[in-house]
Coordinates of N, CA and C in Angstrom, one line a residue:
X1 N -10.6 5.8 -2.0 CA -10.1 5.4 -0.8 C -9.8 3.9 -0.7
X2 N -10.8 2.8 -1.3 CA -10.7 1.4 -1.0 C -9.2 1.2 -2.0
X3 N -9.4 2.3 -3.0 CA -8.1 1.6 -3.7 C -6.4 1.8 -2.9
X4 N -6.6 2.5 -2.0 CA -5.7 3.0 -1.0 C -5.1 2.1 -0.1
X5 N -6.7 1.8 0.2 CA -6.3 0.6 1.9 C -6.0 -0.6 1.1
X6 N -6.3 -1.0 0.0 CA -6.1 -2.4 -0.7 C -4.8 -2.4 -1.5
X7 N -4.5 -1.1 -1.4 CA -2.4 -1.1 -1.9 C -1.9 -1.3 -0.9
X8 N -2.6 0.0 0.4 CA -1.5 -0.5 1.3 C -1.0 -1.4 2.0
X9 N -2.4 -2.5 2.0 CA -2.4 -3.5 3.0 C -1.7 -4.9 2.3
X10 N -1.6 -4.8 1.0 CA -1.3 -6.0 0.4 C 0.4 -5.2 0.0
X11 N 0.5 -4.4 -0.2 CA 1.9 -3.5 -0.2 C 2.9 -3.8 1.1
X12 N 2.0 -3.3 2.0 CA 2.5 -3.8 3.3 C 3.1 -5.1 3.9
X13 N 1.9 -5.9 3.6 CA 2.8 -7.4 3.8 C 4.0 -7.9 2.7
X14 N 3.5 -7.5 1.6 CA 4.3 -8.0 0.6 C 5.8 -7.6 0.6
X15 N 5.9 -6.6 1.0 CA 7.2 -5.9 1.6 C 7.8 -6.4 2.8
X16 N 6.7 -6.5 4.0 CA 7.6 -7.0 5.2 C 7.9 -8.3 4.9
X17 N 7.0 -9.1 4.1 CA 8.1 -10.4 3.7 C 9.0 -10.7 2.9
X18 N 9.1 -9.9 1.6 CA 10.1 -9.7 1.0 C 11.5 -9.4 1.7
X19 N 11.1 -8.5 3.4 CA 12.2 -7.6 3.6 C 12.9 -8.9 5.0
X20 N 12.1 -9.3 5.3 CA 12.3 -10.7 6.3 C 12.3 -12.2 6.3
X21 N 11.8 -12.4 4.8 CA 12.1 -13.7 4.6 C 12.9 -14.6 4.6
X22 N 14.2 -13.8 4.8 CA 15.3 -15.0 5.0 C 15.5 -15.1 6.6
X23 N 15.0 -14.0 7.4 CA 14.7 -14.5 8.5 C 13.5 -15.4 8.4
X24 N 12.4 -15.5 8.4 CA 11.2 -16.3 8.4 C 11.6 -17.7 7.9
X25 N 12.1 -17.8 7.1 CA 12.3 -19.0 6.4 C 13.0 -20.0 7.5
X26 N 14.7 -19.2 7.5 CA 15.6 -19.6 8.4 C 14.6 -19.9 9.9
X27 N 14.2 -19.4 10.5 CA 13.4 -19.6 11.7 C 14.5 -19.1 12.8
X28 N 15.2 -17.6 12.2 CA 15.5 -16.8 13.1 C 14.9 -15.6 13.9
X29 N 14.3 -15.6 15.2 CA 13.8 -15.0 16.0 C 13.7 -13.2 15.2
X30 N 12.6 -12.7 15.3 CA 12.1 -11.4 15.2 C 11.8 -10.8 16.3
X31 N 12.8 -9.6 16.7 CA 12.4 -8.8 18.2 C 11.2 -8.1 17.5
X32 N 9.9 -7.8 18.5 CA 9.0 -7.1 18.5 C 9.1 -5.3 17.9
X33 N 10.4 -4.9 18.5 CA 11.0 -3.8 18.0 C 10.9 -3.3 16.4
X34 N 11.6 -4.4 16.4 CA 12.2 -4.7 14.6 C 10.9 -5.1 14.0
X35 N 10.1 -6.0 14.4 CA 8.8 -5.1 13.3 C 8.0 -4.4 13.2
X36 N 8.4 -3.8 14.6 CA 7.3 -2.3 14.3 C 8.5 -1.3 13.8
X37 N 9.5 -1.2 13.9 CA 10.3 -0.5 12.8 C 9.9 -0.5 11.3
X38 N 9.9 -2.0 11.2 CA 10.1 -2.9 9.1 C 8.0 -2.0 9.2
X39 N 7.2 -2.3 10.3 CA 5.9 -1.5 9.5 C 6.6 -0.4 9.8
X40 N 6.9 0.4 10.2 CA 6.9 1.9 10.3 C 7.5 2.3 9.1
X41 N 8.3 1.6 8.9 CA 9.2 2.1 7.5 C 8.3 1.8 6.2
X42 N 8.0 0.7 6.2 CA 7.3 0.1 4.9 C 6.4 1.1 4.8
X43 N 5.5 1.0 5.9 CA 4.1 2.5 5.8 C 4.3 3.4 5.3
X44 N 5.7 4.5 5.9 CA 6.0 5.8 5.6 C 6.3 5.7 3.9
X45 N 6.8 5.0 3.6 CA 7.4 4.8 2.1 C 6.2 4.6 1.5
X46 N 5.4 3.7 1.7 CA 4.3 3.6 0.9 C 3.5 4.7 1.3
X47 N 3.1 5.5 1.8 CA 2.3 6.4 2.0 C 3.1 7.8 1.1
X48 N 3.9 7.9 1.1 CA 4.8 8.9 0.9 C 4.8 9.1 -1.0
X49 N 4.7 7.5 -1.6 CA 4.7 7.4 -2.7 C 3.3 7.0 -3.3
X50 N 2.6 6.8 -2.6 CA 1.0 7.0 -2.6 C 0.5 8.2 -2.8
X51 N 0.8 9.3 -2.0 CA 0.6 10.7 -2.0 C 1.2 11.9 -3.1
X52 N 2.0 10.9 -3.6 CA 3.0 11.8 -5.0 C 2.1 11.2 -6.3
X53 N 2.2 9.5 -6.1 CA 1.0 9.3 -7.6 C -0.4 9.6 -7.4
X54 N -0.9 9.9 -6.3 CA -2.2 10.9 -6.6 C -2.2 12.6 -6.4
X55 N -1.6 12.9 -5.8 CA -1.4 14.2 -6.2 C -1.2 15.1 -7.8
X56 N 0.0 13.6 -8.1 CA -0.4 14.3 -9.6 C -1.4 13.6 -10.4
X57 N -2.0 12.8 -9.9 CA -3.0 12.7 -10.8 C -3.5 13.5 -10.1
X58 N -4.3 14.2 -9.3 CA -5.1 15.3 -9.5 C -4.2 16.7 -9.6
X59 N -3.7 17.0 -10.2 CA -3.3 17.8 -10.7 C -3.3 17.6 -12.0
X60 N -3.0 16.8 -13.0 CA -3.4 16.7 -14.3 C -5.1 16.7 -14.1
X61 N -6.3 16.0 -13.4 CA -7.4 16.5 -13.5 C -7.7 17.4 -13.6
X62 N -6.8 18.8 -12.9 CA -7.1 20.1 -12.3 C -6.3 20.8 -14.1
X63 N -5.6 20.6 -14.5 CA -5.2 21.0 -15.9 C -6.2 20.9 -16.7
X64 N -6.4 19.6 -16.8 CA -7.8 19.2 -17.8 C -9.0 20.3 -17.4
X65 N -8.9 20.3 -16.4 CA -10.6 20.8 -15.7 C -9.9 22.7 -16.2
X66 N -9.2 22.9 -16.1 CA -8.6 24.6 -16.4 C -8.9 24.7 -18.0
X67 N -8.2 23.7 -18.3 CA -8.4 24.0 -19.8 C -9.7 23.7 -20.5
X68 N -10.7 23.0 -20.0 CA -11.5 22.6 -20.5 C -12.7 24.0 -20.1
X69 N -12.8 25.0 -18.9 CA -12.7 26.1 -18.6 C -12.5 27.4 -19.4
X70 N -11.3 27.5 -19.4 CA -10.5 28.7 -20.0 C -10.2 28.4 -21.5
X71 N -10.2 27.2 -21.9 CA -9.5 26.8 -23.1 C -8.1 27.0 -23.4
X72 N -7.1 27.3 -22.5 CA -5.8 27.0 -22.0 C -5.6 27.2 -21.1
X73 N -4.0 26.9 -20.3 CA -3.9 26.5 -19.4 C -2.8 27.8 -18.9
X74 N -3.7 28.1 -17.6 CA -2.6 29.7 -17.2 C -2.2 29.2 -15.6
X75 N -2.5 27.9 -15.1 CA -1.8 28.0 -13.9 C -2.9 28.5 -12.6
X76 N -3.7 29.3 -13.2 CA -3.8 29.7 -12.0 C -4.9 29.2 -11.0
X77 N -5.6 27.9 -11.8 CA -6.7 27.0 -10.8 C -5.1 26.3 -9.5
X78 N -4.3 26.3 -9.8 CA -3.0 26.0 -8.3 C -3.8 27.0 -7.4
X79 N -3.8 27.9 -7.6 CA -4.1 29.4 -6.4 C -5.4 28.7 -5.7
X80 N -6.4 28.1 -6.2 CA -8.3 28.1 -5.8 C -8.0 26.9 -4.6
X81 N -9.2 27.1 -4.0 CA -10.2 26.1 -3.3 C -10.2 24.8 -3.6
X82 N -10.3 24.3 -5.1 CA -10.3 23.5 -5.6 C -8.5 22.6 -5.6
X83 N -7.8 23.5 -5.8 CA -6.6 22.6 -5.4 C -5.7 22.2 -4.1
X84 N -6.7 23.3 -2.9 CA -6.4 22.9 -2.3 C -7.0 21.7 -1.6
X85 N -8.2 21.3 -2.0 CA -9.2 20.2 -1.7 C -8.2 18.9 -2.5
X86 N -7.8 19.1 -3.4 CA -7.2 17.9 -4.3 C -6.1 17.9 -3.6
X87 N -4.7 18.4 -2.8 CA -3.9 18.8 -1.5 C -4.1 17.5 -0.6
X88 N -5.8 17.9 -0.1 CA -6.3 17.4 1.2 C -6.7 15.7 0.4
X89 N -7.2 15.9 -0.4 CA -7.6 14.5 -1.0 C -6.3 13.9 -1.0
X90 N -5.7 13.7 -1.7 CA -4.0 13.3 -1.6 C -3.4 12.9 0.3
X91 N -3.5 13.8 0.7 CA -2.9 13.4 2.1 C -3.8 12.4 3.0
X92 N -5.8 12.7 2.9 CA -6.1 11.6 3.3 C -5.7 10.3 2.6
X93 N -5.8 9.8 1.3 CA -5.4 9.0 0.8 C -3.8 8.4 1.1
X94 N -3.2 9.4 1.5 CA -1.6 8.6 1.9 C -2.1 8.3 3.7
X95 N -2.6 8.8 4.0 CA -3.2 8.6 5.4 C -3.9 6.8 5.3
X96 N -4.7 6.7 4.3 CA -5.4 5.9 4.5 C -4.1 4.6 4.3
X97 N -2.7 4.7 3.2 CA -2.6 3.8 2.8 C -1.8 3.6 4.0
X98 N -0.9 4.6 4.3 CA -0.1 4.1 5.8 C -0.8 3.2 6.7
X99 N -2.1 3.8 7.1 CA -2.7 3.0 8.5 C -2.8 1.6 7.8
X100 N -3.5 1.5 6.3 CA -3.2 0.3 5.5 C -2.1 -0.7 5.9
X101 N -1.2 -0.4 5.3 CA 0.3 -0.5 4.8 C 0.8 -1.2 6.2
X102 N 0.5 -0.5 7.4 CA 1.1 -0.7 8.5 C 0.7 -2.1 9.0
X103 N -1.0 -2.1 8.7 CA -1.6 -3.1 9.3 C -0.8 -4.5 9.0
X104 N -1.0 -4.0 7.5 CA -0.2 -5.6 6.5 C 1.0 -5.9 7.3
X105 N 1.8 -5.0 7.4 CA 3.0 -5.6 8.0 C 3.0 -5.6 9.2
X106 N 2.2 -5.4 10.2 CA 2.6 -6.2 11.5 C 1.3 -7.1 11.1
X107 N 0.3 -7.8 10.2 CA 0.2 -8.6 10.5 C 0.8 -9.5 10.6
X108 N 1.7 -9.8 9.8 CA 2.7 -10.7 9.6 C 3.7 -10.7 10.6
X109 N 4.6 -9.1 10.3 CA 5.8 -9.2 11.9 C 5.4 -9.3 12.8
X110 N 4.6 -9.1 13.6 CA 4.2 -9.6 14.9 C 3.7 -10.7 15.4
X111 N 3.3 -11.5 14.4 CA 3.5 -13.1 15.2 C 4.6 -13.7 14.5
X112 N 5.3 -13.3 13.6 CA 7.2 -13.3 13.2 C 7.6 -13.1 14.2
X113 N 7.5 -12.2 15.3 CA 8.5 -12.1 16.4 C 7.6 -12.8 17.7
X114 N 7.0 -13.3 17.7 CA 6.5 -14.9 18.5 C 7.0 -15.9 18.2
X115 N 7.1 -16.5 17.0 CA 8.5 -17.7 16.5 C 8.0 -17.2 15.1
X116 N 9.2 -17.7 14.4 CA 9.2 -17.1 13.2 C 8.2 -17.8 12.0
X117 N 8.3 -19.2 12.1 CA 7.2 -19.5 11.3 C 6.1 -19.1 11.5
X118 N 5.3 -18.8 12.7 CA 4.2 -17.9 12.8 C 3.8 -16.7 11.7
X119 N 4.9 -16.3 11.2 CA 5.2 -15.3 10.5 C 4.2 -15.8 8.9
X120 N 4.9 -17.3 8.6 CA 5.0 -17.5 7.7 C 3.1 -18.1 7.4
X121 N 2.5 -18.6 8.5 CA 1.3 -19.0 8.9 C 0.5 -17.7 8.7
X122 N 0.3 -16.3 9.6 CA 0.0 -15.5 9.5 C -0.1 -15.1 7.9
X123 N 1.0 -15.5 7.1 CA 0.8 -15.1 5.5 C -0.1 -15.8 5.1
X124 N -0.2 -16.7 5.1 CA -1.0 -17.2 4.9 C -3.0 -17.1 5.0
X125 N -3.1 -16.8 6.4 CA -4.3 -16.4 7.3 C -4.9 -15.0 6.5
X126 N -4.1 -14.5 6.6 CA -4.0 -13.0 5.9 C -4.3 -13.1 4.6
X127 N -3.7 -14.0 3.9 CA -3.8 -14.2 2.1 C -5.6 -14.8 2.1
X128 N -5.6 -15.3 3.0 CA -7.1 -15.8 2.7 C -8.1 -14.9 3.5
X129 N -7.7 -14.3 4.5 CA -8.8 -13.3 4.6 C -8.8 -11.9 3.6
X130 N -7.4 -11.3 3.6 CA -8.3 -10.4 2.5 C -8.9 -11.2 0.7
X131 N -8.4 -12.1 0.6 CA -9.4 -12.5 -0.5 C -10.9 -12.9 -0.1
X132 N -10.7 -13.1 0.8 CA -12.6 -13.3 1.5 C -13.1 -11.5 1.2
X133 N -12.1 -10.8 2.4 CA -13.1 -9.2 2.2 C -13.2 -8.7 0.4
X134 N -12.0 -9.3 -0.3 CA -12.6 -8.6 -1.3 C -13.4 -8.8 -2.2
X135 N -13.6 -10.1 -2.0 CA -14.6 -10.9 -3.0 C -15.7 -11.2 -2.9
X136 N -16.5 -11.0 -3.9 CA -18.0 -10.8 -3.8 C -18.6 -12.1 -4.2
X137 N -18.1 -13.2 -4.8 CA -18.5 -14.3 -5.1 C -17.1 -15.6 -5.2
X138 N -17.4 -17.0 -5.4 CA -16.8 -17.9 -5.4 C -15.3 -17.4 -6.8
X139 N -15.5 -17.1 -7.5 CA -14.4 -17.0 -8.5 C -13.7 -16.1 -8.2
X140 N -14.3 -14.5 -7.6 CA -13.6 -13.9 -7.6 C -12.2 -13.9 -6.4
X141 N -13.5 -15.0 -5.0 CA -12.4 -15.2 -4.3 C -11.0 -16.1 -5.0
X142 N -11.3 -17.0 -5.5 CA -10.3 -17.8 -6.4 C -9.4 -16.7 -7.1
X143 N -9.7 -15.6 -7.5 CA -9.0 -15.0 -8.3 C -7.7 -13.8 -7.6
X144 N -8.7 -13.3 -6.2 CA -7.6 -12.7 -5.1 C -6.8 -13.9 -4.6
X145 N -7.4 -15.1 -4.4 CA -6.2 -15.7 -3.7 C -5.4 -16.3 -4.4
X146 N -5.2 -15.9 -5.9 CA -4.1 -16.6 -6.6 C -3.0 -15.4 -6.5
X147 N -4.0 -14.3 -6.7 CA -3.1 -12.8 -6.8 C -2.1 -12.6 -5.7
X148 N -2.9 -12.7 -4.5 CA -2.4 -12.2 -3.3 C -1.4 -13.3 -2.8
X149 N -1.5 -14.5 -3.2 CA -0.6 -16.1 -3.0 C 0.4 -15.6 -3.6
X150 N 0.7 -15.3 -5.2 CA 1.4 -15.5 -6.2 C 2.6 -14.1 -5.6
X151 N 2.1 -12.9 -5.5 CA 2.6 -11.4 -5.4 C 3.5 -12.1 -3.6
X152 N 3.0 -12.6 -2.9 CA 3.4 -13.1 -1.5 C 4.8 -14.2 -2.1
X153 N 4.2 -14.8 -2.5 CA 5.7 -16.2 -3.1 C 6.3 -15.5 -3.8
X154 N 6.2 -14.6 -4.9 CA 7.3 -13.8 -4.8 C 8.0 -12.6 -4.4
X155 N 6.9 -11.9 -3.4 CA 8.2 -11.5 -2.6 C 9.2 -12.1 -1.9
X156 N 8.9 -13.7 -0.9 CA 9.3 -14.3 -0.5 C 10.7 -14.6 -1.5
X157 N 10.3 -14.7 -2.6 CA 11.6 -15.3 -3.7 C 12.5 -14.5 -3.8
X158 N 11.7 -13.5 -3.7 CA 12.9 -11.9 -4.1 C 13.8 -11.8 -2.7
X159 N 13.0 -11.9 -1.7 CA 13.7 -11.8 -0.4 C 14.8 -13.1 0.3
X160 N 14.5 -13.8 -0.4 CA 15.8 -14.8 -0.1 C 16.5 -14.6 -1.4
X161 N 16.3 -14.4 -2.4 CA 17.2 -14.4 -3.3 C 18.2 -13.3 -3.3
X162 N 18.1 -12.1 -2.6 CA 18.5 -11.0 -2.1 C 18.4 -10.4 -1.1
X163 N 18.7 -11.3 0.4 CA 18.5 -11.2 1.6 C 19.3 -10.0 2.2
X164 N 18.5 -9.3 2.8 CA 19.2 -8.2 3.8 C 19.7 -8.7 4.9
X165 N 19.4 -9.5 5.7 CA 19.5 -10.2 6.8 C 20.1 -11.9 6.8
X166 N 21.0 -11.8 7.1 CA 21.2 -13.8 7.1 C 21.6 -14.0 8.7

């Protein structure tokens, strides 16, 4: 699960700034609307593709686990209990990364559509608290906040360098 909320939430912002940077930068106005659209979208997508790369990973587990069983593989652990539990595991997990995913990006969009540098401040705020929650000691916070800095500057790079919006 933690590895869910920690894709989707740093997935989430990383995307809505990539996807609004040349607004944010420019310091053109963000309607309220439009970023709960940019999280709605960013969420579903990330959740959507969250739930396909673990699905099949547990379905390769559920192969492994048949054959290691039967000693080949006839398909039919699909039919059990068991895959439909690995189903349910999968959809909480895209569950978890959306509400994730979503958070990330209106933290940012939402005080983006207050004035836009707020946007860019909030990245910031945000860069430094989740390296706080995830860090258990002095280095390792140094170590999220280079990651979560570095992956943030360049989305920002990618997003002006290939603006959807001018």
């Amino acid at each position: 699960m933690r590895r869910y909320v920690v894709l989707g939430l740093l997935d989430g912002i990383i995307t809505a700034v990539s996807l609004t940077s040349g607004l944010l930068v420019r310091g053109h106005a963000l309607r309220i609307s439009e970023a709960l659209s940019i999280a709605v979208v960013v969420a579903t997508i990330n959740s959507l593709t969250s739930f396909i790369a673990e699905y099949s990973h547990q379905r390769d587990l559920l192969r492994d686990l048949e054959y290691k069983v039967y000693l080949k593989s006839t398909g039919h652990i699909f039919k059990t209990l068991v895959h439909r539990r690995a189903l349910f595991n999968s959809a909480r997990s895209s569950l978890y990364n959306f509400l994730s995913s979503a958070a990330g990006a209106l933290s940012v969009l939402v005080p983006a559509s207050v004035k836009s540098e707020y946007g860019l401040y909030a990245l910031a705020a945000v860069a430094f608290l989740v390296s706080v929650v995830l860090s258990k000691n002095l280095v390792e916070f140094g170590e999220w906040l280079l990651m979560v800095c570095v992956s943030a500057l360049i989305g920002l790079a990618v997003g002006l360098l290939f603006p959807l919006a001018v």
